[in-house]
């Protein structure tokens, strides 16, 4: 459950309005696209969600927690409920696939025995159980993104945020990734995906929130791109 | 679990040091040079302090008795009566009061000037010296001025003095030297903190993505900080090894050379090896602390952003 109430985010002491009085609600297990031109405030929107940024005013609520009120020292614990996926995967190049995923569990202090079990089962889920010992550079883009997804969901987060997850991938791999994300969403995980990929939005139909110059300009159920409205 | 984690952090800290070998090496060297200077300064400072102590101990107040004063009041070797001496003894903070007759004083003077005894014989009856009480203060009591003034108020006292102006100037100078040494030590330690924090900054830069991911997946700040802080501590401690070995060896040599006392008089002793071992231990502690501080400084700056 995600709830924005009159959320405004300003940068540089109020000179730049990244988000303006945004209010919206995203239910548990929903799959939502966030689209909009570059610099419209999409990144700010998701950064507020995983508390990389703090709202200037208004309330950001995730699973009943007021994100703005989380003390800095508690932020790491809050983040364990949220999985984040990036366009550039952000894998550690000197660690194997297995180590990259296990790393997530190590840093939150899981017992080494549990780590092994969990990593192997998640690798199976994303279909990479035969690549555990490979290094990221030995994998294709789609495979690397699957490792990143495995890393993002290994803690069973209630919300997964994907920042243009298919931006660097060919159409075929993009489809595979989308299928995987949909599968995860069907298990009850809220999925928020920022994208520029028209075809994707129009093929896999989901609720689509459009952000333009800091405002939510459009919010349609199963909408897809509207070529008359969204000309960017 | 805690041991497992600590093991991981230590491993990661050591990896950090080896991956940035030259940077770590230069940091360790810088810390080593700094700590060596710190060690030299503190040993000098310790010895200056100990010299000062022994000089102060050797200062006594000389109370000169007026020749016109009633001889019954002063020490009589036959009857052992000593009214004036007893009056001086009654002042608090006094360890010992010793009478030296003007005859003895004159003999000492003649001996000091290197003249032969004929001088003494010639002037024995026109002795220009005065009877003297030598007053030694209790240890820790350095208020020569107050005691002197009190004695001076008594009857029959011609003059009271303690030490010569030179000695007081020397003590003041030693005090200043000691202060300057401490100032340099602090400055050097700050420099070492700065150097270590720079090295750690570089390691952090090299591991930027790793830290970013750690933050993203919910590693606590403490977890992220630990290996860097350990790395700083290791660098600091490694930097303490060479200066410690050097100081222990060299000071041992110096002690052996001057085992019969130092400079002109044997009362000025160098501080013992035991004190130097404490300095050596302190070097390790300072090294570790400096490393820890240096890395905390750069890590926190990084984690804030």
Coordinates of C-alpha atoms in Angstrom, one line a residue:
Chain A
X1 CA 0.0 0.0 0.0
X2 CA 1.5 3.3 -1.1
X3 CA -0.2 6.7 -0.4
X4 CA 0.9 10.1 -1.4
X5 CA -0.9 13.0 0.2
X6 CA -0.1 16.5 -1.2
X7 CA 3.5 15.6 -1.7
X8 CA 5.8 18.4 -2.9
X9 CA 9.5 18.0 -3.4
X10 CA 11.7 21.0 -4.0
X11 CA 15.4 21.0 -4.8
X12 CA 18.0 23.8 -4.3
X13 CA 16.0 25.6 -1.6
X14 CA 12.8 25.8 -3.5
X15 CA 14.2 27.0 -6.8
X16 CA 13.4 23.7 -8.5
X17 CA 10.0 22.0 -8.1
X18 CA 10.4 18.3 -8.8
X19 CA 7.0 17.3 -7.6
X20 CA 4.0 19.5 -7.0
X21 CA 1.3 18.6 -4.7
X22 CA 1.0 15.0 -5.8
X23 CA -1.7 12.8 -4.2
X24 CA -2.2 9.2 -5.3
X25 CA -2.9 5.7 -3.9
X26 CA -1.4 2.4 -5.1
X27 CA -2.9 -0.7 -3.6
X28 CA -1.1 -3.9 -2.4
X29 CA 0.0 -6.1 -5.3
X30 CA -0.8 -3.5 -8.0
X31 CA 1.4 -3.2 -11.1
X32 CA 1.9 0.4 -12.0
X33 CA 3.8 2.2 -14.8
X34 CA 5.2 5.6 -14.2
X35 CA 5.8 7.4 -17.4
X36 CA 6.7 10.9 -18.4
X37 CA 9.4 13.0 -20.2
X38 CA 12.9 13.2 -18.9
X39 CA 13.1 15.6 -15.9
X40 CA 9.4 15.4 -15.2
X41 CA 9.9 14.1 -11.6
X42 CA 9.7 10.3 -12.1
X43 CA 13.0 9.7 -10.4
X44 CA 12.1 12.0 -7.6
X45 CA 8.9 10.0 -7.2
X46 CA 10.7 6.7 -6.7
X47 CA 13.5 8.2 -4.6
X48 CA 10.8 9.4 -2.2
X49 CA 9.6 5.9 -2.0
X50 CA 12.9 4.3 -1.0
X51 CA 13.8 7.3 1.1
X52 CA 16.8 8.4 -0.9
X53 CA 15.1 11.8 -0.8
X54 CA 12.7 13.4 1.8
X55 CA 9.5 15.2 0.7
X56 CA 9.6 18.9 1.3
X57 CA 6.0 18.8 2.4
X58 CA 3.1 16.3 2.3
X59 CA 3.0 12.7 3.5
X60 CA 4.5 9.7 1.8
X61 CA 3.1 6.5 3.3
X62 CA 4.4 3.0 2.6
X63 CA 2.7 0.0 4.3
X64 CA 1.4 2.4 6.9
X65 CA 4.8 3.8 7.7
X66 CA 5.3 7.6 7.2
X67 CA 8.5 7.5 5.2
X68 CA 9.4 11.1 6.0
X69 CA 9.4 10.4 9.7
X70 CA 11.9 7.5 9.6
X71 CA 15.1 8.5 11.4
X72 CA 18.2 8.3 9.3
X73 CA 19.6 5.5 11.3
X74 CA 16.4 3.4 10.7
X75 CA 16.4 4.0 6.9
X76 CA 18.5 0.8 6.2
X77 CA 15.9 -1.3 8.0
X78 CA 13.1 0.3 6.1
X79 CA 14.8 -0.4 2.8
X80 CA 14.8 -4.1 3.5
X81 CA 11.1 -4.0 2.7
X82 CA 11.7 -2.5 -0.7
X83 CA 13.5 -4.0 -3.7
X84 CA 15.1 -1.7 -6.3
X85 CA 16.0 -2.5 -9.8
X86 CA 18.0 -0.2 -12.1
X87 CA 18.5 0.3 -15.8
X88 CA 22.3 -0.4 -15.4
X89 CA 21.7 -3.4 -13.1
X90 CA 24.3 -2.2 -10.5
X91 CA 25.9 -5.6 -10.0
X92 CA 29.3 -5.9 -8.4
X93 CA 31.6 -6.8 -11.2
X94 CA 34.1 -8.7 -9.2
X95 CA 31.6 -11.0 -7.5
X96 CA 29.9 -14.0 -9.0
X97 CA 26.1 -14.2 -9.6
X98 CA 25.8 -16.2 -6.4
X99 CA 27.9 -13.8 -4.4
X100 CA 26.1 -10.7 -5.8
X101 CA 22.8 -12.1 -4.4
X102 CA 24.2 -13.5 -1.2
X103 CA 25.8 -10.1 -0.5
X104 CA 22.3 -8.7 0.1
X105 CA 21.6 -11.2 2.8
X106 CA 25.1 -10.9 4.3
X107 CA 24.8 -7.2 4.8
X108 CA 21.6 -7.6 6.7
X109 CA 23.2 -10.2 8.9
X110 CA 21.5 -13.4 7.8
X111 CA 23.0 -16.7 8.9
X112 CA 25.4 -18.1 6.2
X113 CA 23.5 -21.4 6.1
X114 CA 20.2 -19.7 5.4
X115 CA 21.8 -17.6 2.7
X116 CA 22.9 -20.5 0.6
X117 CA 19.4 -22.0 0.6
X118 CA 17.7 -18.8 -0.2
X119 CA 20.1 -17.8 -3.0
X120 CA 19.8 -21.1 -4.7
X121 CA 16.0 -21.1 -4.7
X122 CA 15.8 -17.5 -6.0
X123 CA 18.2 -18.3 -8.8
X124 CA 15.9 -21.1 -9.8
X125 CA 13.0 -18.7 -9.8
X126 CA 14.7 -16.3 -12.2
X127 CA 16.0 -19.2 -14.2
X128 CA 19.7 -18.8 -13.6
X129 CA 20.5 -21.8 -11.4
X130 CA 23.2 -22.8 -13.9
X131 CA 24.9 -19.4 -13.8
X132 CA 25.6 -19.2 -10.1
X133 CA 29.4 -19.2 -10.6
X134 CA 29.4 -16.9 -13.6
X135 CA 30.6 -13.3 -13.3
X136 CA 28.3 -10.5 -14.5
X137 CA 30.4 -9.7 -17.6
X138 CA 30.0 -13.3 -18.7
X139 CA 26.2 -12.8 -18.9
X140 CA 23.9 -11.1 -21.4
X141 CA 22.1 -7.9 -20.4
X142 CA 18.8 -9.7 -19.8
X143 CA 20.6 -12.3 -17.6
X144 CA 22.3 -9.5 -15.6
X145 CA 19.0 -7.9 -15.1
X146 CA 17.5 -11.1 -13.9
X147 CA 20.3 -11.3 -11.3
X148 CA 19.4 -7.8 -10.2
X149 CA 15.8 -8.8 -9.9
X150 CA 16.8 -11.9 -7.9
X151 CA 18.7 -9.6 -5.6
X152 CA 15.8 -7.2 -5.3
X153 CA 13.3 -9.8 -4.3
X154 CA 15.3 -12.1 -2.2
X155 CA 14.2 -10.4 1.0
X156 CA 10.5 -10.8 0.0
X157 CA 9.9 -7.1 -0.2
X158 CA 6.4 -5.8 -0.3
X159 CA 7.3 -3.2 -2.9
X160 CA 9.6 -3.5 -5.9
X161 CA 10.7 -0.4 -7.7
X162 CA 12.1 -0.8 -11.2
X163 CA 13.8 2.2 -12.7
X164 CA 13.7 1.6 -16.5
X165 CA 14.6 -2.1 -16.1
X166 CA 14.4 -2.7 -19.8
X167 CA 16.0 0.5 -20.9
X168 CA 19.3 -1.3 -21.8
X169 CA 17.8 -4.5 -23.2
X170 CA 16.8 -5.7 -26.6
X171 CA 13.1 -6.4 -27.2
X172 CA 13.4 -10.1 -26.7
X173 CA 15.1 -9.8 -23.3
X174 CA 12.8 -7.0 -22.3
X175 CA 9.8 -9.3 -22.8
X176 CA 11.5 -11.9 -20.6
X177 CA 12.1 -9.4 -17.9
X178 CA 8.5 -8.1 -18.1
X179 CA 7.2 -11.6 -17.7
X180 CA 9.3 -12.1 -14.7
X181 CA 8.2 -8.9 -13.1
X182 CA 4.6 -9.7 -13.8
X183 CA 5.1 -13.1 -12.2
X184 CA 6.5 -11.5 -9.1
X185 CA 3.7 -9.0 -9.0
X186 CA 1.1 -11.8 -9.1
X187 CA 2.6 -13.2 -5.9
X188 CA 1.3 -10.1 -4.2
X189 CA 4.3 -7.7 -4.5
X190 CA 3.5 -4.1 -5.4
X191 CA 5.4 -3.3 -8.6
X192 CA 6.3 0.3 -9.6
X193 CA 8.0 0.6 -12.9
X194 CA 9.4 3.7 -14.4
X195 CA 9.7 3.4 -18.1
X196 CA 10.1 5.1 -21.5
X197 CA 9.2 1.9 -23.4
X198 CA 6.0 2.7 -25.3
X199 CA 5.7 -0.7 -26.8
X200 CA 6.0 -2.4 -23.4
X201 CA 3.4 -0.2 -21.8
X202 CA 1.0 -0.9 -24.7
X203 CA 1.6 -4.6 -24.8
X204 CA 1.6 -5.5 -21.1
X205 CA -1.4 -3.3 -20.0
X206 CA -1.3 -2.0 -16.4
X207 CA -2.3 1.2 -14.6
X208 CA -0.3 4.0 -16.0
X209 CA 0.6 7.2 -14.1
X210 CA 1.9 10.0 -16.1
X211 CA 4.1 12.7 -14.5
X212 CA 4.7 15.9 -16.3
X213 CA 6.6 18.9 -14.9
X214 CA 6.0 17.7 -11.4
X215 CA 2.3 17.1 -11.7
X216 CA 0.4 13.8 -12.2
X217 CA -1.2 14.7 -15.6
X218 CA -2.8 11.4 -16.3
X219 CA -3.7 8.2 -14.3
X220 CA -5.5 5.5 -16.1
X221 CA -6.3 1.9 -15.4
X222 CA -4.7 -0.4 -18.0
X223 CA -4.2 2.7 -20.0
X224 CA -1.0 2.5 -22.0
X225 CA 0.4 5.4 -24.0
X226 CA -2.0 7.8 -25.6
X227 CA -0.3 9.1 -28.7
X228 CA -2.4 12.2 -28.8
X229 CA -1.7 13.2 -25.1
X230 CA 1.8 11.9 -24.7
X231 CA 3.8 13.2 -27.6
X232 CA 7.2 13.0 -25.9
Chain B
X1 CA 27.5 -14.8 14.2
X2 CA 29.3 -11.8 15.6
X3 CA 32.7 -13.6 15.1
X4 CA 31.6 -14.5 11.6
X5 CA 30.7 -10.9 10.8
X6 CA 33.9 -9.5 12.4
X7 CA 35.9 -12.0 10.3
X8 CA 34.2 -10.7 7.2
X9 CA 34.9 -7.1 8.1
X10 CA 38.6 -7.9 8.9
X11 CA 38.9 -9.7 5.6
X12 CA 37.3 -6.9 3.8
X13 CA 39.5 -4.3 5.6
X14 CA 42.7 -6.3 4.7
X15 CA 41.5 -6.5 1.1
X16 CA 41.1 -2.8 1.1
X17 CA 44.6 -2.2 2.3
X18 CA 46.1 -4.6 -0.3
X19 CA 44.0 -3.4 -3.2
X20 CA 45.2 0.1 -2.7
X21 CA 48.7 -1.1 -1.8
X22 CA 50.7 2.1 -2.7
X23 CA 48.2 4.4 -1.1
X24 CA 48.1 2.3 2.0
X25 CA 51.9 2.1 1.9
X26 CA 52.3 5.8 1.8
X27 CA 49.8 6.3 4.6
X28 CA 51.6 3.7 6.7
X29 CA 54.9 5.4 6.0
X30 CA 53.5 8.8 6.8
X31 CA 52.0 7.5 10.1
X32 CA 55.3 5.8 10.9
X33 CA 57.3 9.0 10.4
X34 CA 54.8 11.0 12.4
X35 CA 54.7 8.5 15.2
X36 CA 58.5 8.4 15.2
X37 CA 58.6 12.1 15.7
X38 CA 55.9 11.9 18.3
X39 CA 58.0 9.2 20.1
X40 CA 61.2 11.3 19.9
X41 CA 59.4 14.4 21.2
X42 CA 57.7 12.5 24.0
X43 CA 61.0 10.9 25.1
X44 CA 62.7 14.3 25.0
X45 CA 59.8 15.7 26.9
X46 CA 59.9 12.9 29.5
X47 CA 63.7 13.4 30.0
X48 CA 63.3 17.2 30.3
X49 CA 60.7 16.6 32.9
X50 CA 62.8 14.2 34.8
X51 CA 65.8 16.6 34.6
X52 CA 63.6 19.4 35.9
X53 CA 62.5 17.2 38.8
X54 CA 66.0 16.3 39.8
X55 CA 67.2 19.9 39.5
X56 CA 64.4 21.1 41.7
X57 CA 65.2 18.4 44.2
X58 CA 68.7 19.7 44.4
X59 CA 67.8 23.2 45.1
X60 CA 67.9 24.1 48.8
X61 CA 67.2 27.3 50.6
X62 CA 70.2 28.9 52.1
X63 CA 69.5 30.8 55.2
X64 CA 72.4 33.1 56.2
X65 CA 72.7 34.0 59.8
X66 CA 73.7 37.5 60.8
X67 CA 77.2 37.5 62.4
X68 CA 75.9 39.9 65.0
X69 CA 73.2 37.5 66.1
X70 CA 73.3 35.8 69.5
X71 CA 75.4 32.7 69.1
X72 CA 73.4 30.8 71.7
X73 CA 70.5 30.8 69.3
X74 CA 72.3 28.9 66.6
X75 CA 73.4 25.3 66.5
X76 CA 75.9 24.2 69.1
X77 CA 77.7 21.0 68.2
X78 CA 78.5 20.3 71.9
X79 CA 75.1 20.7 73.4
X80 CA 73.2 19.9 70.2
X81 CA 70.9 22.8 71.0
X82 CA 69.6 24.6 68.0
X83 CA 66.8 27.1 68.8
X84 CA 66.9 29.0 65.5
X85 CA 67.1 25.7 63.5
X86 CA 64.1 24.4 65.5
X87 CA 62.1 27.6 64.6
X88 CA 62.8 27.0 61.0
X89 CA 61.9 23.4 61.3
X90 CA 58.5 24.4 62.6
X91 CA 57.5 25.8 59.2
X92 CA 55.3 23.4 57.4
X93 CA 56.5 21.7 54.2
X94 CA 60.1 21.4 55.3
X95 CA 62.0 18.1 54.9
X96 CA 65.3 18.8 56.5
X97 CA 67.3 21.7 58.1
X98 CA 71.0 21.3 58.1
X99 CA 73.5 23.6 59.8
X100 CA 76.7 24.5 58.1
X101 CA 79.1 26.6 60.2
X102 CA 81.0 29.5 58.6
X103 CA 84.2 27.6 59.0
X104 CA 82.9 24.7 56.9
X105 CA 81.5 27.2 54.4
X106 CA 84.9 28.8 54.0
X107 CA 86.6 25.5 53.6
X108 CA 84.2 24.6 50.9
X109 CA 84.7 27.9 49.2
X110 CA 88.5 27.5 49.2
X111 CA 88.2 24.0 47.8
X112 CA 85.8 25.3 45.1
X113 CA 88.2 28.0 44.0
X114 CA 91.0 25.5 43.7
X115 CA 93.3 27.4 46.1
X116 CA 95.4 25.5 48.5
X117 CA 94.8 25.3 52.2
X118 CA 97.1 28.2 52.9
X119 CA 94.3 30.6 52.0
X120 CA 92.1 29.1 54.6
X121 CA 94.9 29.2 57.2
X122 CA 95.6 32.9 56.4
X123 CA 92.0 34.1 56.6
X124 CA 90.7 31.7 59.3
X125 CA 90.3 34.5 61.7
X126 CA 88.9 36.9 59.2
X127 CA 86.4 34.5 57.8
X128 CA 84.2 36.4 55.4
X129 CA 81.6 33.7 55.3
X130 CA 78.4 33.4 57.4
X131 CA 76.8 30.6 59.3
X132 CA 74.3 28.9 57.1
X133 CA 71.2 26.7 57.5
X134 CA 70.5 24.6 54.4
X135 CA 66.7 24.0 54.2
X136 CA 65.4 21.3 51.9
X137 CA 61.7 21.3 51.1
X138 CA 59.5 18.2 51.1
X139 CA 58.9 16.6 47.8
X140 CA 56.1 18.2 45.9
X141 CA 56.5 21.5 47.8
X142 CA 57.9 24.0 45.3
X143 CA 56.9 27.1 47.1
X144 CA 60.5 28.3 47.8
X145 CA 59.4 31.9 47.8
X146 CA 56.8 31.5 50.5
X147 CA 59.1 29.5 52.8
X148 CA 62.0 31.9 52.2
X149 CA 59.9 34.9 53.1
X150 CA 58.7 33.2 56.3
X151 CA 62.3 32.5 57.4
X152 CA 63.4 36.0 56.5
X153 CA 60.9 37.4 59.0
X154 CA 62.7 35.7 61.8
X155 CA 65.3 37.4 64.0
X156 CA 68.9 37.1 63.2
X157 CA 68.5 36.3 59.6
X158 CA 70.8 38.2 57.3
X159 CA 69.6 36.9 54.0
X160 CA 67.8 34.0 52.4
X161 CA 68.2 32.7 48.9
X162 CA 67.4 29.6 46.9
X163 CA 69.2 28.5 43.8
X164 CA 70.6 31.1 41.6
X165 CA 68.7 33.1 39.0
X166 CA 70.2 30.8 36.4
X167 CA 68.6 27.7 37.6
X168 CA 65.1 29.3 37.6
X169 CA 65.6 30.5 34.1
X170 CA 66.7 27.0 33.2
X171 CA 63.6 25.5 34.7
X172 CA 61.4 28.1 32.9
X173 CA 63.2 27.3 29.6
X174 CA 62.7 23.6 30.2
X175 CA 59.0 24.2 30.8
X176 CA 58.8 26.1 27.6
X177 CA 60.7 23.5 25.6
X178 CA 58.3 20.9 27.0
X179 CA 55.3 22.9 25.9
X180 CA 56.6 23.4 22.4
X181 CA 57.2 19.7 22.2
X182 CA 53.7 19.0 23.2
X183 CA 52.4 21.5 20.6
X184 CA 54.3 19.8 17.8
X185 CA 53.1 16.4 19.0
X186 CA 49.5 17.5 18.7
X187 CA 50.1 19.1 15.3
X188 CA 51.7 15.8 14.0
X189 CA 48.9 13.7 15.3
X190 CA 46.4 15.9 13.5
X191 CA 48.5 15.6 10.3
X192 CA 48.4 11.8 10.6
X193 CA 44.6 11.8 11.0
X194 CA 44.4 13.9 7.8
X195 CA 46.6 11.5 5.9
X196 CA 44.8 8.4 7.0
X197 CA 41.4 10.0 6.2
X198 CA 42.7 10.7 2.7
X199 CA 43.7 7.1 2.1
X200 CA 40.3 5.8 3.3
X201 CA 38.6 8.3 1.1
X202 CA 40.3 6.7 -1.9
X203 CA 39.3 3.2 -0.8
X204 CA 35.8 4.4 -0.4
X205 CA 35.9 5.9 -3.9
X206 CA 37.0 2.6 -5.3
X207 CA 34.1 0.8 -3.6
X208 CA 31.5 3.4 -4.4
X209 CA 29.1 1.0 -6.2
X210 CA 29.5 -1.5 -3.5
X211 CA 28.5 1.0 -0.9
X212 CA 25.7 2.2 -3.0
X213 CA 24.3 -1.3 -3.3
X214 CA 24.8 -1.9 0.4
X215 CA 22.8 1.2 1.2
X216 CA 20.1 0.1 -1.3
X217 CA 19.6 -3.3 0.1
X218 CA 19.5 -2.1 3.6
X219 CA 22.9 -2.5 5.2
X220 CA 23.1 -0.4 8.3
X221 CA 25.5 2.4 8.4
X222 CA 27.5 0.6 11.0
X223 CA 27.9 -2.4 8.8
X224 CA 29.1 -0.2 5.9
X225 CA 31.5 1.7 8.2
X226 CA 33.1 -1.2 10.0
X227 CA 35.6 -2.4 7.3
X228 CA 36.8 1.1 6.6
X229 CA 37.2 1.9 10.3
X230 CA 39.1 -1.4 10.7
X231 CA 41.2 -0.5 7.7
X232 CA 42.1 2.8 9.3
X233 CA 43.0 1.1 12.6
X234 CA 45.2 -1.4 10.8
X235 CA 47.0 1.3 8.9
X236 CA 47.6 3.2 12.2
X237 CA 48.9 0.1 14.0
X238 CA 51.1 -0.9 11.1
X239 CA 52.5 2.6 11.1
X240 CA 53.4 2.2 14.8
X241 CA 55.5 -0.9 14.3
X242 CA 58.7 0.7 12.8
X243 CA 58.9 3.7 15.2
X244 CA 58.4 1.4 18.2
X245 CA 61.2 -0.9 17.1
X246 CA 63.5 2.0 16.4
X247 CA 62.8 3.8 19.6
X248 CA 63.2 0.7 21.8
X249 CA 66.5 -0.2 20.1
X250 CA 68.0 3.3 19.9
X251 CA 67.0 4.2 23.4
X252 CA 68.4 1.0 24.7
X253 CA 71.7 1.9 23.1
X254 CA 71.7 5.4 24.5
X255 CA 70.9 4.1 28.0
X256 CA 73.8 1.7 27.8
X257 CA 76.2 4.5 26.7
X258 CA 75.2 6.8 29.5
X259 CA 74.5 4.2 32.2
X260 CA 76.6 6.2 34.6
X261 CA 74.5 9.3 34.4
X262 CA 74.1 12.0 31.9
X263 CA 76.0 15.3 31.3
X264 CA 78.0 16.8 34.1
X265 CA 76.5 15.3 37.2
X266 CA 75.3 11.8 37.9
X267 CA 72.2 13.1 39.6
X268 CA 70.7 13.8 36.2
X269 CA 69.5 10.3 35.1
X270 CA 67.8 9.4 31.9
X271 CA 64.3 8.0 32.3
X272 CA 64.4 4.2 32.4
X273 CA 63.5 1.7 29.7
X274 CA 60.3 1.0 31.5
X275 CA 59.0 4.5 30.7
X276 CA 60.0 4.0 27.1
X277 CA 58.1 0.8 26.9
X278 CA 55.0 2.7 28.0
X279 CA 55.7 5.2 25.2
X280 CA 55.9 2.4 22.8
X281 CA 52.6 1.0 23.9
X282 CA 51.2 4.5 23.6
X283 CA 52.4 4.6 20.0
X284 CA 50.3 1.6 19.1
X285 CA 47.3 3.1 20.9
X286 CA 47.8 6.5 19.3
X287 CA 48.3 4.8 15.9
X288 CA 45.1 2.8 16.2
X289 CA 43.1 5.8 17.4
X290 CA 44.5 8.1 14.8
X291 CA 43.5 5.6 12.1
X292 CA 40.1 5.1 13.5
X293 CA 39.4 8.9 13.7
X294 CA 40.8 9.4 10.2
X295 CA 38.5 6.8 8.7
X296 CA 35.5 7.8 10.7
X297 CA 35.9 11.3 9.4
X298 CA 35.9 10.4 5.8
X299 CA 33.3 7.6 6.0
X300 CA 30.8 9.7 7.8
X301 CA 31.2 12.5 5.2
X302 CA 30.5 10.0 2.6
X303 CA 27.6 8.3 4.2
X304 CA 25.8 11.6 4.8
X305 CA 25.5 12.3 1.1

